[in-house]
Every structure is written in C-alpha cells, then in structure tokens.
mmCIF file of C-alpha atoms in Angstrom:
data_model
loop_
_atom_site.group_PDB
_atom_site.id
_atom_site.type_symbol
_atom_site.label_atom_id
_atom_site.label_comp_id
_atom_site.label_asym_id
_atom_site.label_seq_id
_atom_site.Cartn_x
_atom_site.Cartn_y
_atom_site.Cartn_z
ATOM 1 C CA ARG Q 1 -134.650 6.018 -82.705
ATOM 2 C CA SER Q 2 -138.055 4.593 -82.034
ATOM 3 C CA VAL Q 3 -141.339 6.180 -83.014
ATOM 4 C CA PRO Q 4 -144.415 5.711 -80.846
ATOM 5 C CA THR Q 5 -147.152 3.770 -82.650
ATOM 6 C CA MET Q 6 -150.879 3.452 -82.224
ATOM 7 C CA ALA Q 7 -153.122 0.443 -82.614
ATOM 8 C CA VAL Q 8 -154.879 0.597 -85.989
ATOM 9 C CA ASN Q 9 -158.118 -1.106 -86.902
ATOM 10 C CA HIS Q 10 -156.787 -2.487 -90.200
ATOM 11 C CA PRO Q 11 -160.080 -3.463 -91.882
ATOM 12 C CA ILE Q 12 -161.406 0.087 -91.442
ATOM 13 C CA PHE Q 13 -158.087 1.642 -92.435
ATOM 14 C CA ILE Q 14 -157.760 -0.372 -95.636
ATOM 15 C CA ALA Q 15 -161.441 -0.406 -96.609
ATOM 16 C CA ASN Q 16 -161.954 3.344 -96.175
ATOM 17 C CA PRO Q 17 -163.122 4.677 -99.578
ATOM 18 C CA ASN Q 18 -161.634 8.134 -98.982
ATOM 19 C CA PRO Q 19 -158.150 8.097 -100.582
ATOM 20 C CA ASP Q 20 -157.053 11.041 -98.439
ATOM 21 C CA PHE Q 21 -157.786 9.108 -95.238
ATOM 22 C CA HIS Q 22 -154.284 7.665 -95.474
ATOM 23 C CA HIS Q 23 -152.499 11.013 -95.809
ATOM 24 C CA GLY Q 24 -152.664 12.592 -92.367
ATOM 25 C CA LEU Q 25 -152.926 16.379 -92.574
ATOM 26 C CA LEU Q 26 -154.406 16.341 -96.065
ATOM 27 C CA GLY Q 27 -157.131 13.960 -94.964
ATOM 28 C CA PHE Q 28 -157.802 16.037 -91.864
ATOM 29 C CA MET Q 29 -158.054 19.280 -93.839
ATOM 30 C CA ARG Q 30 -160.318 17.817 -96.482
ATOM 31 C CA GLU Q 31 -162.587 16.116 -93.947
ATOM 32 C CA THR Q 32 -162.931 19.195 -91.754
ATOM 33 C CA SER Q 33 -163.446 21.823 -94.434
ATOM 34 C CA GLY Q 34 -164.771 20.079 -97.521
ATOM 35 C CA MET Q 35 -162.213 21.936 -99.668
ATOM 36 C CA SER Q 36 -160.247 20.135 -102.347
ATOM 37 C CA TRP Q 37 -156.499 19.607 -102.221
ATOM 38 C CA ALA Q 38 -156.038 22.020 -105.158
ATOM 39 C CA LYS Q 39 -157.499 24.859 -103.092
ATOM 40 C CA TRP Q 40 -155.319 24.029 -100.098
ATOM 41 C CA LYS Q 41 -152.267 23.833 -102.346
ATOM 42 C CA SER Q 42 -153.100 27.272 -103.762
ATOM 43 C CA ILE Q 43 -153.581 28.736 -100.298
ATOM 44 C CA PHE Q 44 -150.231 27.415 -99.046
ATOM 45 C CA LEU Q 45 -148.397 28.347 -102.247
ATOM 46 C CA GLY Q 46 -149.844 31.865 -102.224
ATOM 47 C CA ALA Q 47 -148.995 32.340 -98.560
ATOM 48 C CA GLY Q 48 -145.459 31.130 -99.187
ATOM 49 C CA VAL Q 49 -144.861 33.387 -102.165
ATOM 50 C CA PHE Q 50 -146.394 36.514 -100.624
ATOM 51 C CA GLY Q 51 -145.190 35.894 -97.080
ATOM 52 C CA LEU Q 52 -141.649 34.717 -97.777
ATOM 53 C CA LEU Q 53 -140.754 36.227 -101.141
ATOM 54 C CA GLY Q 54 -142.768 39.439 -100.747
ATOM 55 C CA PRO Q 55 -140.712 41.043 -97.953
ATOM 56 C CA GLY Q 56 -137.522 40.453 -99.949
ATOM 57 C CA ILE Q 57 -138.976 41.935 -103.134
ATOM 58 C CA GLY Q 58 -140.311 44.970 -101.271
ATOM 59 C CA LEU Q 59 -136.994 45.476 -99.541
ATOM 60 C CA LEU Q 60 -135.173 45.152 -102.854
ATOM 61 C CA LEU Q 61 -137.440 47.788 -104.429
ATOM 62 C CA LEU Q 62 -137.056 50.205 -101.504
ATOM 63 C CA ASP Q 63 -133.280 49.785 -101.292
ATOM 64 C CA ALA Q 64 -132.885 50.131 -105.056
ATOM 65 C CA CYS Q 65 -134.773 53.453 -104.946
ATOM 66 C CA LEU Q 66 -132.643 54.693 -102.070
ATOM 67 C CA LEU Q 67 -129.205 53.474 -103.177
ATOM 68 C CA ARG Q 68 -129.598 53.655 -106.987
ATOM 69 C CA PRO Q 69 -126.752 51.273 -107.854
ATOM 70 C CA HIS Q 70 -125.047 51.899 -111.209
ATOM 71 C CA THR Q 71 -122.224 49.358 -111.144
ATOM 72 C CA LEU Q 72 -121.962 45.643 -110.661
ATOM 73 C CA LEU Q 73 -120.438 46.266 -107.235
ATOM 74 C CA GLY Q 74 -123.426 48.435 -106.329
ATOM 75 C CA PHE Q 75 -125.840 45.652 -107.312
ATOM 76 C CA ALA Q 76 -123.804 43.142 -105.302
ATOM 77 C CA GLN Q 77 -123.938 45.425 -102.260
ATOM 78 C CA LEU Q 78 -127.687 45.810 -102.754
ATOM 79 C CA ALA Q 79 -128.155 42.038 -102.915
ATOM 80 C CA PHE Q 80 -126.072 41.550 -99.772
ATOM 81 C CA LEU Q 81 -128.054 44.268 -97.983
ATOM 82 C CA VAL Q 82 -131.344 42.592 -98.877
ATOM 83 C CA TYR Q 83 -129.920 39.258 -97.738
ATOM 84 C CA GLU Q 84 -128.965 40.750 -94.345
ATOM 85 C CA GLU Q 85 -132.206 42.680 -93.769
ATOM 86 C CA TRP Q 86 -134.759 40.147 -95.014
ATOM 87 C CA ILE Q 87 -135.506 38.730 -91.561
ATOM 88 C CA TYR Q 88 -136.383 42.206 -90.258
ATOM 89 C CA ALA Q 89 -138.626 42.868 -93.251
ATOM 90 C CA PHE Q 90 -140.309 39.511 -92.685
ATOM 91 C CA ALA Q 91 -140.916 40.366 -89.033
ATOM 92 C CA VAL Q 92 -142.673 43.593 -90.044
ATOM 93 C CA VAL Q 93 -144.731 42.572 -93.071
ATOM 94 C CA GLY Q 94 -144.412 38.772 -93.225
ATOM 95 C CA PRO Q 95 -147.530 37.798 -91.239
ATOM 96 C CA GLU Q 96 -149.691 40.177 -93.260
ATOM 97 C CA GLY Q 97 -148.073 38.845 -96.423
ATOM 98 C CA LEU Q 98 -148.918 35.278 -95.425
ATOM 99 C CA LEU Q 99 -152.576 36.209 -94.908
ATOM 100 C CA VAL Q 100 -152.815 38.254 -98.113
ATOM 101 C CA GLY Q 101 -151.079 35.481 -100.048
ATOM 102 C CA ALA Q 102 -153.535 32.885 -98.814
ATOM 103 C CA ILE Q 103 -156.452 35.087 -99.878
ATOM 104 C CA ASP Q 104 -154.885 35.820 -103.268
ATOM 105 C CA GLY Q 105 -154.079 32.145 -103.782
ATOM 106 C CA LEU Q 106 -157.687 31.169 -103.240
ATOM 107 C CA ILE Q 107 -158.972 33.931 -105.536
ATOM 108 C CA ILE Q 108 -156.585 33.080 -108.363
ATOM 109 C CA GLN Q 109 -157.172 29.346 -108.041
ATOM 110 C CA ASN Q 110 -160.923 29.896 -108.365
ATOM 111 C CA LEU Q 111 -160.498 32.173 -111.399
ATOM 112 C CA ALA Q 112 -157.886 29.995 -113.160
ATOM 113 C CA SER Q 113 -160.414 27.676 -114.755
ATOM 114 C CA ARG Q 114 -162.756 30.471 -115.902
ATOM 115 C CA LEU Q 115 -160.432 32.971 -117.548
ATOM 116 C CA GLY Q 116 -158.042 32.808 -120.479
ATOM 117 C CA SER Q 117 -154.316 33.257 -119.980
ATOM 118 C CA ILE Q 118 -154.100 36.993 -120.758
ATOM 119 C CA LYS Q 119 -157.173 37.897 -118.701
ATOM 120 C CA LEU Q 120 -155.985 35.718 -115.850
ATOM 121 C CA ALA Q 121 -152.562 37.382 -115.840
ATOM 122 C CA ALA Q 122 -154.192 40.846 -115.790
ATOM 123 C CA VAL Q 123 -156.617 39.902 -113.017
ATOM 124 C CA THR Q 124 -153.782 38.252 -111.080
ATOM 125 C CA ALA Q 125 -151.608 41.368 -111.275
ATOM 126 C CA LEU Q 126 -154.548 43.598 -110.309
ATOM 127 C CA ALA Q 127 -155.557 41.406 -107.363
ATOM 128 C CA GLY Q 128 -151.949 41.196 -106.207
ATOM 129 C CA SER Q 129 -151.572 44.956 -106.516
ATOM 130 C CA VAL Q 130 -154.715 45.687 -104.506
ATOM 131 C CA LEU Q 131 -153.926 43.095 -101.850
ATOM 132 C CA GLY Q 132 -150.290 44.243 -101.775
ATOM 133 C CA CYS Q 133 -151.499 47.709 -100.738
ATOM 134 C CA MET Q 134 -153.161 46.107 -97.732
ATOM 135 C CA VAL Q 135 -149.882 44.746 -96.345
ATOM 136 C CA PRO Q 136 -148.387 48.127 -95.242
ATOM 137 C CA VAL Q 137 -151.765 49.168 -93.865
ATOM 138 C CA GLY Q 138 -152.009 45.951 -91.852
ATOM 139 C CA SER Q 139 -148.478 46.270 -90.507
ATOM 140 C CA PHE Q 140 -149.087 49.866 -89.397
ATOM 141 C CA ILE Q 141 -152.352 48.870 -87.699
ATOM 142 C CA VAL Q 142 -150.534 46.084 -85.840
ATOM 143 C CA ALA Q 143 -147.746 48.519 -84.891
ATOM 144 C CA ARG Q 144 -150.309 50.989 -83.541
ATOM 145 C CA LEU Q 145 -151.989 48.266 -81.514
ATOM 146 C CA LEU Q 146 -148.706 46.996 -80.072
ATOM 147 C CA ALA Q 147 -147.242 50.448 -79.328
ATOM 148 C CA PRO Q 148 -150.104 52.955 -79.032
ATOM 149 C CA ARG Q 149 -148.007 55.747 -77.502
ATOM 150 C CA GLU Q 150 -145.213 55.651 -80.071
ATOM 151 C CA THR Q 151 -145.093 58.285 -82.753
ATOM 152 C CA PHE Q 152 -144.319 56.872 -86.161
ATOM 153 C CA ARG Q 153 -142.301 58.933 -88.604
ATOM 154 C CA ASP Q 154 -143.819 57.305 -91.689
ATOM 155 C CA SER Q 155 -147.372 56.416 -92.571
ATOM 156 C CA ALA Q 156 -148.839 53.434 -94.374
ATOM 157 C CA VAL Q 157 -149.559 55.606 -97.415
ATOM 158 C CA ASP Q 158 -145.812 56.111 -97.944
ATOM 159 C CA TYR Q 159 -145.329 52.381 -98.515
ATOM 160 C CA MET Q 160 -148.482 51.630 -100.515
ATOM 161 C CA PRO Q 161 -146.840 52.045 -103.965
ATOM 162 C CA THR Q 162 -144.085 49.625 -102.979
ATOM 163 C CA GLY Q 163 -146.648 47.235 -101.544
ATOM 164 C CA SER Q 164 -148.709 47.463 -104.704
ATOM 165 C CA LEU Q 165 -145.781 46.695 -107.009
ATOM 166 C CA THR Q 166 -144.555 43.932 -104.710
ATOM 167 C CA GLY Q 167 -148.039 42.408 -104.641
ATOM 168 C CA ALA Q 168 -148.261 42.441 -108.437
ATOM 169 C CA ILE Q 169 -144.839 40.791 -108.789
ATOM 170 C CA CYS Q 170 -145.673 38.149 -106.168
ATOM 171 C CA ALA Q 171 -149.022 37.438 -107.825
ATOM 172 C CA ILE Q 172 -147.400 36.881 -111.229
ATOM 173 C CA VAL Q 173 -144.757 34.611 -109.628
ATOM 174 C CA PHE Q 174 -147.574 32.750 -107.865
ATOM 175 C CA LEU Q 175 -149.481 32.300 -111.131
ATOM 176 C CA ALA Q 176 -146.356 30.973 -112.858
ATOM 177 C CA LEU Q 177 -145.756 28.491 -110.010
ATOM 178 C CA LEU Q 178 -149.404 27.477 -110.071
ATOM 179 C CA ARG Q 179 -149.159 26.739 -113.799
ATOM 180 C CA LEU Q 180 -145.958 24.748 -113.239
ATOM 181 C CA ALA Q 181 -147.628 22.790 -110.463
ATOM 182 C CA GLY Q 182 -150.226 21.558 -112.933
ATOM 183 C CA GLN Q 183 -153.339 23.580 -112.210
ATOM 184 C CA PRO Q 184 -155.881 23.034 -114.972
ATOM 185 C CA ASN Q 185 -156.411 25.803 -117.479
ATOM 186 C CA ARG Q 186 -159.679 26.873 -119.068
ATOM 187 C CA ARG Q 187 -159.874 23.793 -121.323
ATOM 188 C CA GLY Q 188 -159.420 21.516 -118.305
ATOM 189 C CA CYS Q 189 -155.975 20.344 -119.414
ATOM 190 C CA SER Q 190 -153.102 20.336 -116.992
ATOM 191 C CA ALA Q 191 -150.670 23.131 -117.803
ATOM 192 C CA GLY Q 192 -147.552 21.626 -116.284
ATOM 193 C CA LEU Q 193 -146.180 18.990 -113.996
ATOM 194 C CA SER Q 194 -148.618 17.399 -111.616
#
C-alpha cells in the first residue's frame, strides 16, 4: 500500500543541527516544551505502569482480601478473575492512574540523580503511596460529577489503603524499570541498558 509523501527541503532537513528534528514526535515534544527525552520517557513509563498495571494490582489486592485463597486452585481462580475484571477496573481508575503515574514519573526522574539507592527507593514508595491515595479520590470525584443524583454505597476513604499499597508497588516497579532503561544514578553512570 502506498503512503502519502510530502516535499522535503533536503538541505534544511540534513543540515539541521537538532538531532531530534528527524524523529517526529520526539522532535515535536522537545521543541515545544524544552524538556529532555529522559523526562518524557519517565512520564510515559510512569503513566503506563500506574495506569495499566495499577488497576490490576489493586484488583488483585481487593479480590485476595475478599476471597482469601488457600489452595493452588483458589489462586488460579483469583488470577482468572483479575484477568476478566481488569478492563472494568481500568475504566474506573485507569485515567486517574495515568495522570498520577505521569506525575510520579516526573518526580522520581528528577530525584533519581540526587538521591542514593536506598533513599530513592524509600522516597519512591512514599510518593507512590501518597499519589496512590489520590486515585480513589479522583475516581469518586469523577463519578460524582458524571452522576450527581446517584447514591454511592462506598466512599473514597474505603479504597484509600488499597490505593496507597497499589501506588507503592507501582512506584517500586516503575523505579526498577527506570533503572533497567538506563537512567543515570547519583554518580552519573548508567544503571542498565540504554
């Protein structure tokens, strides 16, 4: 199949000193915001971990507290239940998780070069825990705005402990992925693959 093309002024395209000029969205983001690619990568990675993995982890924690599986079959049923219900959990808390993850990603990326490994892990878990508490609050505010006359059986406070633990787990997973992705540590050395 054919792809529509545009006329390109080749001398300007090749002579442009900005190396990101040739990379489409990356060049657009860097030119419009002045932020580095490492910050954008952290924002997208944090949003992905919190927004996509977070609803599943929260659902797993809630279902494990309710069902209390004791056998291998019980754990298999729990895993299948989380697999079936993840899309509904994402619909409820996913957008808030994406926003919170982007914020947490930016915070952790900025602190990664200033703190040692143990302090960074503690700050990461604390930031994830605090921001994880915001996710149920945000979803209940959105639910109130969308359905103001509905009476809700639960409140946001009921889900704050689960949100806090989920946020801490997602933040630690995010930090591990950030280290694997090659973010520099305090000494300026890359900690993983780049």
